[in-house]
mmCIF file of C-alpha atoms and ligand atoms in Angstrom:
data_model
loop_
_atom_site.group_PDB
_atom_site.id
_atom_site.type_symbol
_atom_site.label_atom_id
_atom_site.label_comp_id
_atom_site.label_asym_id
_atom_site.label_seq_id
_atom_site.Cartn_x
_atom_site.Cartn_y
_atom_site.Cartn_z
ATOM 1 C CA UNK A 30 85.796 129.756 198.570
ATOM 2 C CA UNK A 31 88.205 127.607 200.851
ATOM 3 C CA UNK A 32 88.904 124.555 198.599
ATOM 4 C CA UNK A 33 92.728 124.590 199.546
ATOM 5 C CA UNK A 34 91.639 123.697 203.248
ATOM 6 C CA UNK A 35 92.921 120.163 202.575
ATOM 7 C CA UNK A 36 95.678 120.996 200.666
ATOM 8 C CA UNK A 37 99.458 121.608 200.956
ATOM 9 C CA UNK A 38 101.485 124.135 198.780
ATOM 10 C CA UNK A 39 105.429 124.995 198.116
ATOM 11 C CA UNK A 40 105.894 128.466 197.445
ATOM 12 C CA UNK A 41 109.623 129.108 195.442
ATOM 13 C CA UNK A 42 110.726 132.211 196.044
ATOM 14 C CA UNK A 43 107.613 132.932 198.461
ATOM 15 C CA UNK A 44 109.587 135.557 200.386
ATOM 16 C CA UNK A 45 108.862 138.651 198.259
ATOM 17 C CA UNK A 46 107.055 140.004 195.615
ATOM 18 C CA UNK A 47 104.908 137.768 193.719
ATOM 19 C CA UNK A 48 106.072 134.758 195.790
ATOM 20 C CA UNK A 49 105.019 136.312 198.970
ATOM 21 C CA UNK A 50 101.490 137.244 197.448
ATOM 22 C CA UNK A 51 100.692 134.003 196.574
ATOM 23 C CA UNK A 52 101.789 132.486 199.740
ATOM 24 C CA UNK A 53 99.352 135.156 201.535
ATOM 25 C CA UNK A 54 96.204 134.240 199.108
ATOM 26 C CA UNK A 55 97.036 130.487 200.189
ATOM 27 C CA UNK A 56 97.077 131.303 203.785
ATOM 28 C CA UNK A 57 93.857 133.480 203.521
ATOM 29 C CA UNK A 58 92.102 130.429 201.441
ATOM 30 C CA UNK A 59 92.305 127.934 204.215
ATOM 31 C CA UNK A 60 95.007 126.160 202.545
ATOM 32 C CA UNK A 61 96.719 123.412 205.886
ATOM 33 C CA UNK A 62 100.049 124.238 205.225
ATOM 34 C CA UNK A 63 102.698 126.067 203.368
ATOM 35 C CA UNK A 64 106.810 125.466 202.440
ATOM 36 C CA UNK A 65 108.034 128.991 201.323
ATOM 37 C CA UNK A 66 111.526 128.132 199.806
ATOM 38 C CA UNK A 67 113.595 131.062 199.274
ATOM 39 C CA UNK A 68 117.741 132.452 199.604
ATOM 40 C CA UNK A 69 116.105 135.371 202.069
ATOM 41 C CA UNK A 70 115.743 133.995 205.515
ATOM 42 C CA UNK A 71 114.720 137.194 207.363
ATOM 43 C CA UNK A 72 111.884 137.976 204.706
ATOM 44 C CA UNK A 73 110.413 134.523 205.275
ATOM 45 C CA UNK A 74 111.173 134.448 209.390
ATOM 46 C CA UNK A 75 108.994 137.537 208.895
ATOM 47 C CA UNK A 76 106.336 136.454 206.830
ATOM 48 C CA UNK A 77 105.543 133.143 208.753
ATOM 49 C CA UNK A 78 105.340 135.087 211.864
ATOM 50 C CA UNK A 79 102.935 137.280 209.921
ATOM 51 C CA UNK A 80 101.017 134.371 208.440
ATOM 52 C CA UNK A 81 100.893 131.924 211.430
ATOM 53 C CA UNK A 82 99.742 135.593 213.441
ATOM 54 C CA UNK A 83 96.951 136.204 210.551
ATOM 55 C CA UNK A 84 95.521 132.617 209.641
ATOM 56 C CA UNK A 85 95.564 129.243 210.503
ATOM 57 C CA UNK A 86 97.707 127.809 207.882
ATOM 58 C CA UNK A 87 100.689 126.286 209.179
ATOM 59 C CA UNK A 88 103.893 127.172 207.515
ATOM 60 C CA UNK A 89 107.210 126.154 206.980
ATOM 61 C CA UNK A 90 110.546 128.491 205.941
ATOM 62 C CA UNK A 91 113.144 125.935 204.274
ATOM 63 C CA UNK A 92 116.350 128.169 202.914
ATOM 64 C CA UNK A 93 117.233 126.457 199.707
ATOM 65 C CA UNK A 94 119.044 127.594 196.747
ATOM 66 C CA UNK A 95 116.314 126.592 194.152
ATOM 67 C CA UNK A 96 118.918 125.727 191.621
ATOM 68 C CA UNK A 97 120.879 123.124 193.463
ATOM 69 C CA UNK A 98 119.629 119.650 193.530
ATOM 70 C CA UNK A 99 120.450 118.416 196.814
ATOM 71 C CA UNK A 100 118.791 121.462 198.449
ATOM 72 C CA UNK A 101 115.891 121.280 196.557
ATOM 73 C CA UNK A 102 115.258 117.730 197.615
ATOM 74 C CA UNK A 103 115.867 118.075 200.982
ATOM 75 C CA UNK A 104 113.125 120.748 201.200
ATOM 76 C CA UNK A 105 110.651 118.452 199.643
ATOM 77 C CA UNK A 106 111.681 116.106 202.461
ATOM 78 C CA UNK A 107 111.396 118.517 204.785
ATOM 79 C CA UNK A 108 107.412 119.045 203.583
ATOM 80 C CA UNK A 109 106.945 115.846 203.339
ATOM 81 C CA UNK A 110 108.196 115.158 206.867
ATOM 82 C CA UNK A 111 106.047 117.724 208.444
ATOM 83 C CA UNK A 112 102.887 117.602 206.449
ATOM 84 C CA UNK A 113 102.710 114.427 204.580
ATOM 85 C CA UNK A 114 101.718 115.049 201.621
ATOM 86 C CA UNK A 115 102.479 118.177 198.673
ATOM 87 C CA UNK A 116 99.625 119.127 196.482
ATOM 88 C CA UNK A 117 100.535 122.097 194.670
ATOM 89 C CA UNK A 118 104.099 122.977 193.620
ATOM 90 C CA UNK A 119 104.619 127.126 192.549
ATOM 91 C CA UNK A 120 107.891 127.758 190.581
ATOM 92 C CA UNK A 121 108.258 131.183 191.214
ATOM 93 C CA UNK A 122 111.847 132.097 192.201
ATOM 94 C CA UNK A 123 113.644 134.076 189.633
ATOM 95 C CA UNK A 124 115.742 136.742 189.299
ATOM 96 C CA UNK A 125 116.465 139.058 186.476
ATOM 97 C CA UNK A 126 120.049 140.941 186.617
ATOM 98 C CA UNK A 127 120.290 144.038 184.178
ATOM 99 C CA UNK A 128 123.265 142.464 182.224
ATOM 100 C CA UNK A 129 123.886 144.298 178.292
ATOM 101 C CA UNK A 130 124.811 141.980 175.551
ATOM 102 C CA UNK A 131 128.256 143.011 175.988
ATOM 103 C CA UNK A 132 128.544 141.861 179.303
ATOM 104 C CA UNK A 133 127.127 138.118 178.300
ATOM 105 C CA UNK A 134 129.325 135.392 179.610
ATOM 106 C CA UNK A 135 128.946 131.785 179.724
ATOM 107 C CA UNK A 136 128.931 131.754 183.087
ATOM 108 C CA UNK A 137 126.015 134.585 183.791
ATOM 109 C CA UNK A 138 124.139 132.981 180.989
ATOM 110 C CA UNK A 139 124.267 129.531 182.598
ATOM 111 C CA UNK A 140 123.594 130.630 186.105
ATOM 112 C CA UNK A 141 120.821 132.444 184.970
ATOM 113 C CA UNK A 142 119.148 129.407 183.367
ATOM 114 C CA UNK A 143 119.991 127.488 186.594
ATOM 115 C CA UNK A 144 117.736 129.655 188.808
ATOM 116 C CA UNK A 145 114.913 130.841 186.617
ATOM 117 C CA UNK A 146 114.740 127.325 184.848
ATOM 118 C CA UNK A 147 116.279 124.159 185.844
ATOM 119 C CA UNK A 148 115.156 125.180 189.239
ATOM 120 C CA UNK A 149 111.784 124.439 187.924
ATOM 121 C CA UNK A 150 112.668 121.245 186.313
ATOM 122 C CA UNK A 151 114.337 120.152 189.840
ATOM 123 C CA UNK A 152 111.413 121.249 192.026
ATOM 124 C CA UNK A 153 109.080 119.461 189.704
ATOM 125 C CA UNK A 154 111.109 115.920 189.949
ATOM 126 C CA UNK A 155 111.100 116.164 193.416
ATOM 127 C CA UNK A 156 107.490 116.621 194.096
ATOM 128 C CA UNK A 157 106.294 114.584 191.233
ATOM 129 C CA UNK A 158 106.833 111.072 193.118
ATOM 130 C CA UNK A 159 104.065 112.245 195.928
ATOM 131 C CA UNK A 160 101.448 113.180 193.300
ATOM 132 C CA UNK A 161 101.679 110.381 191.510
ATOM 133 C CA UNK A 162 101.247 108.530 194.643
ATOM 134 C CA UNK A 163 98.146 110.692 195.140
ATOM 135 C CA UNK A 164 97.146 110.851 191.854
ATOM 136 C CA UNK A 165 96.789 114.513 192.146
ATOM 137 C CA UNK A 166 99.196 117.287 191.854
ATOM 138 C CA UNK A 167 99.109 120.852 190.830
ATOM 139 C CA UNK A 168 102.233 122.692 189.045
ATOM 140 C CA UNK A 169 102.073 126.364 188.730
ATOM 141 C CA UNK A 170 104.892 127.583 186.708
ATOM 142 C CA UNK A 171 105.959 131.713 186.536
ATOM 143 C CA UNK A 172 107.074 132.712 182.803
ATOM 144 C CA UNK A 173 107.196 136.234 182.105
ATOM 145 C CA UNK A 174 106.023 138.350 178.764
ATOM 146 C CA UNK A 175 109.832 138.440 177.976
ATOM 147 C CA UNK A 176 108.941 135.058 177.206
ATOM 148 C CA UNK A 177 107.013 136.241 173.731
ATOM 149 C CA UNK A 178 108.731 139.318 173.358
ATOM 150 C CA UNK A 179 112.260 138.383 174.298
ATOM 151 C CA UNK A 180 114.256 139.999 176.969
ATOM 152 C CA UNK A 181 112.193 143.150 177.837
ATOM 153 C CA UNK A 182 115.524 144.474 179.921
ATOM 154 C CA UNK A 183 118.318 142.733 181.382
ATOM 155 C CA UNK A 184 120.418 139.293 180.526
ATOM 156 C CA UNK A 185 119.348 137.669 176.893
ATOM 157 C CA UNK A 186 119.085 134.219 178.955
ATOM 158 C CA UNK A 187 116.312 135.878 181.233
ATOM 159 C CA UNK A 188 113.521 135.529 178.227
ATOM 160 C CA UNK A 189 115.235 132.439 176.813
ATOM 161 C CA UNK A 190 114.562 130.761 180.484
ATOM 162 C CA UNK A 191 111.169 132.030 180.362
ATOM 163 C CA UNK A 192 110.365 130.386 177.142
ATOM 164 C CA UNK A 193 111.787 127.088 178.809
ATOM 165 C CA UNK A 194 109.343 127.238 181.599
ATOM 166 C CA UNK A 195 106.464 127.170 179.355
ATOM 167 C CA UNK A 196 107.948 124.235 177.233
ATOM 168 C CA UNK A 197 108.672 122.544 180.396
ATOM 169 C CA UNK A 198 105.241 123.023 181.637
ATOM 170 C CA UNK A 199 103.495 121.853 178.001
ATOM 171 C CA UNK A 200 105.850 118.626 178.819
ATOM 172 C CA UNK A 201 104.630 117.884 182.364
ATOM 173 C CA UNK A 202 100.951 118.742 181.516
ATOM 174 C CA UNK A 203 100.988 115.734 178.463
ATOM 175 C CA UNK A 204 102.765 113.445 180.629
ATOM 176 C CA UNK A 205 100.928 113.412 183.947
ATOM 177 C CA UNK A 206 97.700 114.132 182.322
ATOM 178 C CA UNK A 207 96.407 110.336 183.430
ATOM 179 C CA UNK A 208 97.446 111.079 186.754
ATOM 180 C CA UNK A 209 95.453 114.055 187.469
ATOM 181 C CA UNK A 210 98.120 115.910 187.515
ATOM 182 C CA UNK A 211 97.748 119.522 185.485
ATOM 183 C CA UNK A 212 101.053 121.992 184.578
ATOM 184 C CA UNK A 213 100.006 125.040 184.157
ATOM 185 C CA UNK A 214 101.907 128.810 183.602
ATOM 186 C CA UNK A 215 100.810 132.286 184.595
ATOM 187 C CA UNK A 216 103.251 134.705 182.774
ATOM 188 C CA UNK A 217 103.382 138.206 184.305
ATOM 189 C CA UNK A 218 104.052 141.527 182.749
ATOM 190 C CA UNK A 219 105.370 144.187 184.262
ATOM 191 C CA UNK A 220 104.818 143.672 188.308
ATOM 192 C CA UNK A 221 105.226 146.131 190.890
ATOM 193 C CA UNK A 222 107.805 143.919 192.914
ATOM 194 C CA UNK A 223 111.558 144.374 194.426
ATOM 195 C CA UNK A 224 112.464 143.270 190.939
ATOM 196 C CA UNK A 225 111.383 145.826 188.904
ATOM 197 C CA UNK A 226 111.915 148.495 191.685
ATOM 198 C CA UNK A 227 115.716 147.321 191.121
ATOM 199 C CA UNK A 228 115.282 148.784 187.443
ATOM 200 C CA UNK A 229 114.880 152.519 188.054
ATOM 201 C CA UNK A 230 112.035 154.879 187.861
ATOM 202 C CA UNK A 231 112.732 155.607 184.109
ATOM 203 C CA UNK A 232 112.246 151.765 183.444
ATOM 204 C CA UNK A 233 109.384 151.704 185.462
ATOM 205 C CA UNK A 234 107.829 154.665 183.444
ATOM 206 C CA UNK A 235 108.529 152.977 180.309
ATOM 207 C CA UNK A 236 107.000 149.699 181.531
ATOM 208 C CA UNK A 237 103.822 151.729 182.226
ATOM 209 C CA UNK A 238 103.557 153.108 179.155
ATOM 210 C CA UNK A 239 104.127 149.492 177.679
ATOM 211 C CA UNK A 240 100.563 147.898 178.885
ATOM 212 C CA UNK A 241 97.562 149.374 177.567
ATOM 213 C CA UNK A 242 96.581 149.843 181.078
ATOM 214 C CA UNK A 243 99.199 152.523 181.623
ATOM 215 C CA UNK A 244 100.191 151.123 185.048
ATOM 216 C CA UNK A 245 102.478 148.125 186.790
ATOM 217 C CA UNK A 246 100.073 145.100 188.179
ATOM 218 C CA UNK A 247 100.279 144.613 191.909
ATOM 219 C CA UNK A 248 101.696 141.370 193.390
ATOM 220 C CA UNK A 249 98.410 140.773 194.515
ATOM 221 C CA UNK A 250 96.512 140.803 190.898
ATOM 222 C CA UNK A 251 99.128 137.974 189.620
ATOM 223 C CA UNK A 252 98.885 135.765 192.834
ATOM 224 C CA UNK A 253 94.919 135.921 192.120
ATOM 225 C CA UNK A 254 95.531 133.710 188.645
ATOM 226 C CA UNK A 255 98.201 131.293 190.583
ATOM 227 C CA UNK A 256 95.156 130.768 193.029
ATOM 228 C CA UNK A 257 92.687 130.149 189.913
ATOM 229 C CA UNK A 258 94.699 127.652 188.834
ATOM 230 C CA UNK A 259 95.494 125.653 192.198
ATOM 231 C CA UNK A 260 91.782 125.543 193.550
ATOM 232 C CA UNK A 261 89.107 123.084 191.912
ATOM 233 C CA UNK A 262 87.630 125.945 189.118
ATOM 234 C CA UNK A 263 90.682 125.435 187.206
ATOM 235 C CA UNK A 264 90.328 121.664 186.982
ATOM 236 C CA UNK A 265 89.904 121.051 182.801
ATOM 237 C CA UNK A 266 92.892 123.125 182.324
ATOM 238 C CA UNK A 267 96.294 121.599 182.090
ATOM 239 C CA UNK A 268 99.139 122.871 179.347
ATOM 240 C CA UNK A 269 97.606 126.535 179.520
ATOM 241 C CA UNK A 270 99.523 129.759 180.323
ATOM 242 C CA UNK A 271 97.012 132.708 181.522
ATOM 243 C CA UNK A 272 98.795 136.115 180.867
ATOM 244 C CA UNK A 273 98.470 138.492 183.092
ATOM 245 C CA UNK A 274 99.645 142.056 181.946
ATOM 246 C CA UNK A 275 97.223 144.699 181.783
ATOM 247 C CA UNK A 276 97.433 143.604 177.880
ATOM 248 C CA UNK A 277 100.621 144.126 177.079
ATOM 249 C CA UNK A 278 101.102 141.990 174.270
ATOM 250 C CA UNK A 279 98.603 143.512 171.935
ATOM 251 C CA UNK A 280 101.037 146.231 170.991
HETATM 252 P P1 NAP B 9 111.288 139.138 193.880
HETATM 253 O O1 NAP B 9 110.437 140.078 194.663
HETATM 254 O O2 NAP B 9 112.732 139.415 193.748
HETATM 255 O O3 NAP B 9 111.067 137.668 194.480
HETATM 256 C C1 NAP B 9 111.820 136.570 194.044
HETATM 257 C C2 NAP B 9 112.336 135.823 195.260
HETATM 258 O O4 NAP B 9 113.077 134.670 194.790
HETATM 259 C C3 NAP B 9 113.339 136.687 196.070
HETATM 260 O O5 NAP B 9 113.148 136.516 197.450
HETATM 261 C C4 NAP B 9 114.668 136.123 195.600
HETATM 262 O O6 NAP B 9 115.744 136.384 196.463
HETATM 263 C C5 NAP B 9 114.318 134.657 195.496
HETATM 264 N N1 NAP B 9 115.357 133.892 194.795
HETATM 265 C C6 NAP B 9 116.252 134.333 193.884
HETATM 266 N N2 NAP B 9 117.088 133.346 193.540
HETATM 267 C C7 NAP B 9 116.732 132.264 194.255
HETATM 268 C C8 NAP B 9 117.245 130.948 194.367
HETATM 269 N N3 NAP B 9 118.313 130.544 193.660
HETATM 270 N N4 NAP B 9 116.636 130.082 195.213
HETATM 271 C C9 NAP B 9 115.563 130.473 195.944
HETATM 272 N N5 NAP B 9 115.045 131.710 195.897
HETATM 273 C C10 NAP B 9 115.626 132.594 195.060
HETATM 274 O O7 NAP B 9 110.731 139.018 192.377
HETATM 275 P P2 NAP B 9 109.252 138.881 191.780
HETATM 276 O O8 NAP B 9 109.050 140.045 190.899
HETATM 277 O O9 NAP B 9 108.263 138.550 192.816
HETATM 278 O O10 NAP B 9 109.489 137.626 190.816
HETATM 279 C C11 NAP B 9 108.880 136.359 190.997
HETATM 280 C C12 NAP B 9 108.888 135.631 189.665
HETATM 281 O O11 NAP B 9 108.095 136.359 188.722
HETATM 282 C C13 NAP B 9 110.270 135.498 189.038
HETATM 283 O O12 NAP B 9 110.400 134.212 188.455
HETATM 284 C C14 NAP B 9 110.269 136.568 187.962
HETATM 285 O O13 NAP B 9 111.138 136.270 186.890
HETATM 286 C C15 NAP B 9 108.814 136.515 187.529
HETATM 287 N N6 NAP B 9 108.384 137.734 186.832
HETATM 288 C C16 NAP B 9 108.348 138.931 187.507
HETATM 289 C C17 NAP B 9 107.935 140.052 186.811
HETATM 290 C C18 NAP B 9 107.858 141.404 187.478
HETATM 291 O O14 NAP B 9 107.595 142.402 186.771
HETATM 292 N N7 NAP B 9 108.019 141.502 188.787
HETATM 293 C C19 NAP B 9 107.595 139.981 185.450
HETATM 294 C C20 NAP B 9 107.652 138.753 184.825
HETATM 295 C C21 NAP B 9 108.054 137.626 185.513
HETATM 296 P P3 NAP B 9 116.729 137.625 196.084
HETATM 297 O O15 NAP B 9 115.946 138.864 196.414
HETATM 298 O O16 NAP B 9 117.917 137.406 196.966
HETATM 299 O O17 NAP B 9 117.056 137.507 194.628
#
């Protein structure tokens, strides 16, 4: 299956983990070009060396700080200005600092919202315009299970932000609906990523134990539902989330 030959993609938070995964399954589908947009400029210097060496994708790195405005619109530009078009926006960047109740300020709670939400809000405004023009767009939003659950570890905001994404998504999909555009959400469990590596073995353990599948999904297994729902099989679906978490919420 190639159906992303035509197609250009942005990639938030493409450098690592789950990001980088889906950036790779682009790049191995044919897709024409990529815009991974991340704080990390080594990681993604590497990984479009890697890609350009591996595929025939073409791919451009655009440092931007997700949650600022200004940034975020000048890497749409930049895609714009290179590729011409966007097709298929992936709000992925996120981060999830271990932070106890007691800790909770209105400061970490706001900048936490910033990056794992409004980012998505801001990315989404910027690419919308050139979708509209096509009359085709794909938005692929990341929640997380703490999104049902509430905050499996780390800062209250983190599920809170999570739930936003999927509102935000249920939004987009009702309003763009007549313009072929579909907003979709894949919400990850626990994902064997620099993220959760940053929690500890003993959290790791315990996320295990939490999906009835006794084990952490790879990078890989998530970026395969991000790809469902960018290529043409996914095209009656719009306002969905797909959860992929080796069934963690059934207990
Ligand atoms: P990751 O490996 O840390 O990748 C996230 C990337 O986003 C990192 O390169 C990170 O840089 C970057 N980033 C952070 N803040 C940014 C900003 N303001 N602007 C641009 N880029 C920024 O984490 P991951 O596990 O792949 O997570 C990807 C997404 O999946 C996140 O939204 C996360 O909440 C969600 N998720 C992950 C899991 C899991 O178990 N892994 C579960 C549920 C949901 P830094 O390394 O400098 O922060």
């Amino acid at each position: 299956m190639n159906d992303l030959k035509n197609k250009v993609a942005i990639v938030t938070g493409g450098a690592s983990g789950i990001g980088r995964s889906v950036a790779e399954l682009f790049a191995l589908q044919n897709i024409s070009a990529l815009t991974i947009a991340d704080i990390q400029s080594d990681l993604m210097h590497e990984l479009s060396i890697d890609l350009e060496k591996r595929f025939d994708s073409k791919v451009l790195i655009s440092k931007t700080d997700v949650s600022n405005q200004a940034a975020v619109n000048q890497m749409v530009q930049q895609t714009i200005d290179c590729f011409g078009q966007v097709d298929i926006l992936v709000n992925n960047a996120g981060i999830c600092p271990m932070v106890p109740w007691e800790e909770t300020t209105l400061e970490n709670w706001n900048q936490l919202l910033s990056v794992n939400l409004t980012s998505a809000f801001l990315c989404s405004q910027a690419v919308l315009p050139y979708m509209r023009e096509k009359k085709y767009g794909r938005l692929i939003h990341i929640s997380s299970v703490g999104a049902f659950i509430g905050s499996v570890t780390g800062h209250v905001a983190y599920g809170v932000s999570k739930a936003g994404i999927i509102a935000l998504s249920k939004y987009l999909a009702k309003q763009f609906a007549s313009e072929k555009i579909l907003s979709n959400v894949v919400s990850p469990g626990s994902i064997d990523t620099p993220i959760t590596e940053s929690f500890g073995e003993e959290n790791k353990k315990r996320f295990r134990e939490f999906s009835p599948l006794k084990r952490q999904g790879t990078p890989q297994e998530l970026a395969e539902a991000v790809l469902f729902l960018a290529g043409s099989g996914s095209s009656y679906i719009t306002g969905s989330t797909i959860h992929v978490n080796g069934g963690s919420l059934l207990i």
